[in-house]
Amino acid sequence: MRKFTKNIVSSHCNSDIMWVYLALASSFFLGFYDIFKKKSLEKNSVLWVLFAISACSLLFITPMFSTGSVREYLLLIPKAILVSTSWMTGLVAMRMLPLTTVSTIKASRPVFVVILSILLFGEHLDLWQWTGVLIVFVALWMLSRSSRKEGIYFSRDKGIMWMAVSVFTGVASALYDKYLTRILDPGFIMFWCNLYILIILVVIILIAYVRKKESLGRFRWDWNLAVAALLIVTADAMYFFALKDGEAMLSITSLIRRCSVIITFAGSAVIFKENHIREKAVDLAVLLIGTTILVLAS
C-alpha cells in the first residue's frame, strides 16, 4: 500500500496537476447539477426536462462552435447515443428512487471504468485492486439492504434496473471520452455532441407525441432547468479540458468527478428530506473508500 501511494504522490509532485483541480471543480458543479435536475422533475416529465436542459446547454456553448471533418462529426454520434441513453435512463431512475440511493449507485461508476480500462489493455487485478473491488460490491450490498426499508429491492426494482443501464452507458461514454479528447478539441466535442443529443431528443419527443400525446405531459418552464444546464455545461467543460491534459489519468479523473455524490447526497438530505440518511451515508463512505483504494492501486 505504501509503495503505490508513494508512486502516485511522487508522480503528481513531478508534473503539472492542473487537470486534478479541473476535475475537482467539475465535481463541485456536477453535484449541484444533480440536485437541480431532480428539482426540475417535479414540474415536467423526463423527456421535457432532458430537452429543456439540452436546449439551454446548446445555447450556453454556442461560443464554442467550430467545424471539423466528416470523420470527426461521425465520431461524436456514438458519444451522443451513449450520453442520451445514460441521461434518459438515469432520469427515469431518479423519478422512481430517492436521490440518495441514485447518487450512491452513481458513485460506483469509477470502479467499472477502472475495471474495464484494465481489461481492455489485458492487465490483471492485483491484491489491492481486488480489495477495492470487493469493498465496493460490499457497499452496494449494504445499500441494497438499507433500501429495503423504503421498499426498494435491487433484484427486481424497475428503478434499479434503469439505474444500472444508466451507469454502464455512462461508463462506456467515459471510456470513449478519453479517446475523443486525444484527437478532438473539447469545445468541438461539447457543441456537436449536445446538438446531436438535442436532435435525438426531438425525434423521441415527436414519436412519443404521435403515439401517445398524454405521456409527454404539458411543458412548464422552470428556472431550475436553466440553472441545471449552466451547471452541466460548466462541469463538462472542466472535465473535457482535464482529460485533454496529457498527464490526466482517466481512472483518477473519474473518481474525483464522482465525488460530486457528496454534494448531491447532502443536498438531497436537506432539500428533499429523504429517509434513512445515516445508514446510506455509511454505505456511501464504504463505497468511496473502496473506489479510492482501487483507483490508487491502478
Short mmCIF file of C-alpha atoms in Angstrom, two decimals:
data_model
loop_
_atom_site.label_atom_id
_atom_site.label_comp_id
_atom_site.label_asym_id
_atom_site.label_seq_id
_atom_site.Cartn_x
_atom_site.Cartn_y
_atom_site.Cartn_z
CA MET A 1 0.00 0.00 0.00
CA ARG A 2 2.80 2.39 0.98
CA LYS A 3 4.63 1.66 -2.27
CA PHE A 4 1.84 2.52 -4.72
CA THR A 5 0.74 5.54 -2.64
CA LYS A 6 4.30 6.86 -2.74
CA ASN A 7 4.44 6.37 -6.51
CA ILE A 8 1.17 8.27 -7.03
CA VAL A 9 2.27 11.19 -4.83
CA SER A 10 5.70 11.28 -6.46
CA SER A 11 4.29 11.38 -9.99
CA HIS A 12 1.92 14.19 -9.08
CA CYS A 13 4.66 16.23 -7.45
CA ASN A 14 6.80 15.99 -10.59
CA SER A 15 4.13 17.01 -13.10
CA ASP A 16 1.54 19.64 -13.75
CA ILE A 17 -1.64 18.67 -11.89
CA MET A 18 -3.94 21.36 -13.23
CA TRP A 19 -6.16 18.53 -14.53
CA VAL A 20 -6.76 17.48 -10.91
CA TYR A 21 -8.03 20.94 -9.99
CA LEU A 22 -10.24 20.99 -13.09
CA ALA A 23 -11.66 17.59 -12.14
CA LEU A 24 -12.36 18.85 -8.60
CA ALA A 25 -14.15 21.92 -9.96
CA SER A 26 -16.14 19.70 -12.33
CA SER A 27 -17.15 17.53 -9.39
CA PHE A 28 -18.39 20.58 -7.45
CA PHE A 29 -20.67 21.79 -10.26
CA LEU A 30 -21.83 18.26 -11.09
CA GLY A 31 -23.04 17.74 -7.52
CA PHE A 32 -25.34 20.76 -7.68
CA TYR A 33 -26.44 19.81 -11.21
CA ASP A 34 -27.98 16.57 -9.94
CA ILE A 35 -29.90 18.46 -7.27
CA PHE A 36 -31.39 20.98 -9.72
CA LYS A 37 -32.14 18.19 -12.20
CA LYS A 38 -34.08 16.29 -9.54
CA LYS A 39 -35.93 19.50 -8.65
CA SER A 40 -36.87 20.00 -12.33
CA LEU A 41 -38.64 16.64 -12.39
CA GLU A 42 -41.28 18.00 -10.00
CA LYS A 43 -42.89 20.07 -12.79
CA ASN A 44 -42.05 18.23 -16.02
CA SER A 45 -41.70 14.74 -17.48
CA VAL A 46 -38.30 13.13 -18.11
CA LEU A 47 -38.27 13.94 -21.83
CA TRP A 48 -39.19 17.61 -21.32
CA VAL A 49 -36.51 18.02 -18.64
CA LEU A 50 -33.84 16.50 -20.88
CA PHE A 51 -34.98 18.54 -23.89
CA ALA A 52 -35.00 21.85 -21.98
CA ILE A 53 -31.62 21.25 -20.32
CA SER A 54 -30.07 20.18 -23.64
CA ALA A 55 -31.51 23.20 -25.48
CA CYS A 56 -30.27 25.62 -22.81
CA SER A 57 -26.87 23.88 -22.76
CA LEU A 58 -26.51 24.26 -26.52
CA LEU A 59 -27.34 27.95 -26.19
CA PHE A 60 -24.68 28.41 -23.50
CA ILE A 61 -21.96 26.68 -25.52
CA THR A 62 -22.70 28.41 -28.85
CA PRO A 63 -19.44 30.42 -28.49
CA MET A 64 -17.59 27.06 -28.69
CA PHE A 65 -18.89 26.41 -32.21
CA SER A 66 -16.27 25.13 -34.62
CA THR A 67 -16.17 22.97 -37.73
CA GLY A 68 -14.40 19.69 -38.48
CA SER A 69 -14.07 16.88 -40.97
CA VAL A 70 -16.82 14.36 -41.80
CA ARG A 71 -14.93 11.72 -39.81
CA GLU A 72 -14.85 13.98 -36.73
CA TYR A 73 -18.60 14.59 -36.94
CA LEU A 74 -19.25 10.84 -37.24
CA LEU A 75 -17.04 10.06 -34.24
CA LEU A 76 -19.39 12.03 -31.98
CA ILE A 77 -22.55 10.11 -32.94
CA PRO A 78 -21.78 7.10 -30.67
CA LYS A 79 -20.94 9.54 -27.87
CA ALA A 80 -24.30 11.31 -28.28
CA ILE A 81 -26.19 8.00 -28.26
CA LEU A 82 -24.41 6.80 -25.11
CA VAL A 83 -24.98 10.10 -23.28
CA SER A 84 -28.64 10.28 -24.34
CA THR A 85 -29.24 6.72 -23.13
CA SER A 86 -27.45 7.34 -19.84
CA TRP A 87 -29.35 10.60 -19.23
CA MET A 88 -32.79 9.21 -20.06
CA THR A 89 -32.44 6.00 -18.04
CA GLY A 90 -30.82 7.93 -15.18
CA LEU A 91 -33.68 10.44 -15.03
CA VAL A 92 -36.29 7.68 -15.14
CA ALA A 93 -34.48 6.06 -12.20
CA MET A 94 -34.24 9.41 -10.42
CA ARG A 95 -38.00 9.84 -10.68
CA MET A 96 -38.56 6.37 -9.18
CA LEU A 97 -35.86 6.33 -6.49
CA PRO A 98 -34.63 8.60 -3.67
CA LEU A 99 -31.79 10.84 -4.82
CA THR A 100 -29.57 9.50 -2.02
CA THR A 101 -29.92 5.98 -3.48
CA VAL A 102 -29.33 7.16 -7.05
CA SER A 103 -26.27 9.26 -6.15
CA THR A 104 -24.68 6.41 -4.18
CA ILE A 105 -25.10 3.97 -7.08
CA LYS A 106 -23.66 6.57 -9.48
CA ALA A 107 -20.59 6.80 -7.25
CA SER A 108 -19.71 3.23 -8.29
CA ARG A 109 -19.07 4.28 -11.90
CA PRO A 110 -15.30 4.89 -11.50
CA VAL A 111 -14.91 1.30 -10.34
CA PHE A 112 -16.31 -0.06 -13.58
CA VAL A 113 -14.26 2.49 -15.55
CA VAL A 114 -11.08 1.19 -13.89
CA ILE A 115 -12.01 -2.48 -14.31
CA LEU A 116 -12.88 -2.07 -17.99
CA SER A 117 -9.76 0.05 -18.58
CA ILE A 118 -7.67 -2.78 -17.14
CA LEU A 119 -9.50 -5.48 -19.09
CA LEU A 120 -9.28 -3.57 -22.37
CA PHE A 121 -5.49 -3.41 -22.03
CA GLY A 122 -5.17 -7.05 -21.00
CA GLU A 123 -3.91 -6.34 -17.49
CA HIS A 124 -4.73 -8.23 -14.29
CA LEU A 125 -6.02 -7.02 -10.94
CA ASP A 126 -3.54 -7.25 -8.07
CA LEU A 127 -4.37 -7.81 -4.40
CA TRP A 128 -5.10 -4.15 -3.64
CA GLN A 129 -7.25 -3.77 -6.73
CA TRP A 130 -9.31 -6.83 -5.83
CA THR A 131 -9.63 -5.43 -2.29
CA GLY A 132 -11.05 -2.19 -3.68
CA VAL A 133 -13.49 -4.06 -5.95
CA LEU A 134 -14.64 -6.25 -3.07
CA ILE A 135 -15.23 -3.26 -0.77
CA VAL A 136 -17.28 -1.50 -3.47
CA PHE A 137 -19.52 -4.50 -4.01
CA VAL A 138 -19.93 -4.90 -0.24
CA ALA A 139 -21.01 -1.24 -0.13
CA LEU A 140 -23.57 -1.81 -2.90
CA TRP A 141 -24.86 -4.85 -1.00
CA MET A 142 -25.14 -2.68 2.15
CA LEU A 143 -27.06 -0.09 0.12
CA SER A 144 -29.46 -2.77 -1.13
CA ARG A 145 -30.18 -3.75 2.48
CA SER A 146 -30.71 -0.11 3.52
CA SER A 147 -33.02 0.47 0.53
CA ARG A 148 -35.30 -2.41 1.52
CA LYS A 149 -36.59 -0.25 4.36
CA GLU A 150 -38.02 2.02 1.66
CA GLY A 151 -39.49 -0.89 -0.29
CA ILE A 152 -36.68 -0.92 -2.87
CA TYR A 153 -35.37 -4.38 -3.79
CA PHE A 154 -32.28 -4.32 -6.00
CA SER A 155 -33.07 -7.70 -7.60
CA ARG A 156 -36.44 -6.64 -9.02
CA ASP A 157 -36.99 -2.88 -8.64
CA LYS A 158 -37.51 -1.17 -12.01
CA GLY A 159 -35.76 1.99 -10.83
CA ILE A 160 -32.61 -0.01 -10.03
CA MET A 161 -32.72 -1.64 -13.46
CA TRP A 162 -32.93 1.77 -15.16
CA MET A 163 -30.08 2.99 -12.96
CA ALA A 164 -27.92 0.00 -13.96
CA VAL A 165 -28.38 0.85 -17.65
CA SER A 166 -27.52 4.49 -16.89
CA VAL A 167 -24.33 3.53 -15.06
CA PHE A 168 -22.99 1.18 -17.73
CA THR A 169 -23.74 3.50 -20.65
CA GLY A 170 -22.10 6.27 -18.61
CA VAL A 171 -19.03 4.08 -18.12
CA ALA A 172 -18.86 3.38 -21.87
CA SER A 173 -19.14 7.12 -22.52
CA ALA A 174 -16.29 7.87 -20.08
CA LEU A 175 -14.00 5.35 -21.76
CA TYR A 176 -14.83 6.85 -25.15
CA ASP A 177 -14.17 10.37 -23.80
CA LYS A 178 -10.50 9.57 -23.22
CA TYR A 179 -10.12 8.58 -26.87
CA LEU A 180 -12.04 11.59 -28.19
CA THR A 181 -10.12 14.17 -26.16
CA ARG A 182 -6.85 12.90 -27.63
CA ILE A 183 -7.90 13.81 -31.17
CA LEU A 184 -10.62 16.46 -30.84
CA ASP A 185 -10.94 19.88 -29.22
CA PRO A 186 -13.14 19.91 -26.07
CA GLY A 187 -15.26 22.77 -27.43
CA PHE A 188 -15.91 20.86 -30.66
CA ILE A 189 -16.92 17.76 -28.67
CA MET A 190 -19.28 19.69 -26.40
CA PHE A 191 -21.06 21.69 -29.11
CA TRP A 192 -21.67 18.95 -31.64
CA CYS A 193 -22.39 16.26 -29.07
CA ASN A 194 -25.02 18.50 -27.46
CA LEU A 195 -26.51 19.26 -30.87
CA TYR A 196 -26.77 15.54 -31.69
CA ILE A 197 -28.35 14.84 -28.29
CA LEU A 198 -30.91 17.58 -28.89
CA ILE A 199 -31.76 16.09 -32.31
CA ILE A 200 -32.15 12.63 -30.76
CA LEU A 201 -34.48 14.03 -28.09
CA VAL A 202 -36.58 15.92 -30.66
CA VAL A 203 -37.07 12.69 -32.64
CA ILE A 204 -38.06 10.76 -29.49
CA ILE A 205 -40.46 13.51 -28.39
CA LEU A 206 -42.12 13.57 -31.83
CA ILE A 207 -42.53 9.78 -31.76
CA ALA A 208 -43.96 9.94 -28.23
CA TYR A 209 -46.32 12.76 -29.25
CA VAL A 210 -47.65 10.82 -32.24
CA ARG A 211 -48.04 7.56 -30.34
CA LYS A 212 -49.42 8.87 -27.06
CA LYS A 213 -49.70 12.60 -26.54
CA GLU A 214 -50.67 12.27 -22.87
CA SER A 215 -47.41 10.50 -21.92
CA LEU A 216 -45.41 13.68 -22.54
CA GLY A 217 -47.49 15.92 -20.33
CA ARG A 218 -47.52 19.70 -20.63
CA PHE A 219 -44.21 21.54 -20.61
CA ARG A 220 -43.88 24.14 -17.87
CA TRP A 221 -40.92 26.47 -17.77
CA ASP A 222 -38.83 26.20 -14.62
CA TRP A 223 -35.71 28.25 -13.88
CA ASN A 224 -34.21 25.12 -12.33
CA LEU A 225 -33.81 23.87 -15.91
CA ALA A 226 -31.63 26.83 -16.93
CA VAL A 227 -29.53 26.57 -13.77
CA ALA A 228 -29.07 22.82 -14.32
CA ALA A 229 -27.97 23.47 -17.92
CA LEU A 230 -25.42 26.09 -16.84
CA LEU A 231 -24.05 23.75 -14.18
CA ILE A 232 -23.65 20.75 -16.50
CA VAL A 233 -22.01 22.88 -19.23
CA THR A 234 -19.50 24.22 -16.70
CA ALA A 235 -18.87 20.76 -15.22
CA ASP A 236 -18.41 19.14 -18.64
CA ALA A 237 -16.11 21.89 -19.93
CA MET A 238 -13.78 21.44 -16.96
CA TYR A 239 -13.95 17.64 -17.30
CA PHE A 240 -13.04 17.63 -21.00
CA PHE A 241 -10.22 20.12 -20.54
CA ALA A 242 -8.92 17.97 -17.66
CA LEU A 243 -8.88 14.87 -19.91
CA LYS A 244 -7.20 16.87 -22.67
CA ASP A 245 -4.15 17.25 -20.42
CA GLY A 246 -1.53 14.70 -21.43
CA GLU A 247 -0.85 13.94 -17.76
CA ALA A 248 -4.51 13.19 -16.94
CA MET A 249 -5.43 9.70 -15.74
CA LEU A 250 -8.98 8.65 -16.64
CA SER A 251 -9.33 6.49 -13.51
CA ILE A 252 -8.33 9.32 -11.16
CA THR A 253 -10.41 11.89 -13.06
CA SER A 254 -13.48 9.62 -12.89
CA LEU A 255 -13.03 9.11 -9.16
CA ILE A 256 -12.67 12.84 -8.44
CA ARG A 257 -15.66 13.67 -10.66
CA ARG A 258 -17.84 11.12 -8.88
CA CYS A 259 -17.04 12.74 -5.52
CA SER A 260 -19.87 15.07 -6.61
CA VAL A 261 -22.06 12.49 -4.89
CA ILE A 262 -21.10 14.03 -1.54
CA ILE A 263 -22.71 17.36 -2.51
CA THR A 264 -25.72 15.61 -4.07
CA PHE A 265 -26.17 13.39 -1.03
CA ALA A 266 -26.01 16.28 1.44
CA GLY A 267 -28.31 18.42 -0.69
CA SER A 268 -30.92 15.68 -1.05
CA ALA A 269 -30.92 15.13 2.70
CA VAL A 270 -31.55 18.83 3.36
CA ILE A 271 -33.79 19.78 0.42
CA PHE A 272 -35.77 16.60 -0.23
CA LYS A 273 -35.87 15.38 3.40
CA GLU A 274 -35.20 11.77 2.40
CA ASN A 275 -35.20 8.90 4.87
CA HIS A 276 -32.51 6.60 6.31
CA ILE A 277 -29.79 9.18 5.64
CA ARG A 278 -27.43 7.91 8.34
CA GLU A 279 -27.38 4.33 7.03
CA LYS A 280 -26.94 5.44 3.42
CA ALA A 281 -24.13 7.79 4.47
CA VAL A 282 -22.26 4.79 5.90
CA ASP A 283 -22.86 2.87 2.65
CA LEU A 284 -21.56 5.82 0.65
CA ALA A 285 -18.46 6.19 2.83
CA VAL A 286 -17.59 2.50 2.41
CA LEU A 287 -18.11 2.75 -1.34
CA LEU A 288 -15.84 5.80 -1.65
CA ILE A 289 -13.13 4.04 0.41
CA GLY A 290 -13.26 1.02 -1.88
CA THR A 291 -13.19 3.21 -5.00
CA THR A 292 -10.21 5.19 -3.70
CA ILE A 293 -8.22 2.02 -2.96
CA LEU A 294 -8.96 0.61 -6.41
CA VAL A 295 -8.02 3.79 -8.25
CA LEU A 296 -4.81 4.38 -6.29
CA ALA A 297 -3.81 0.75 -6.80
CA SER A 298 -4.37 1.14 -10.52
#
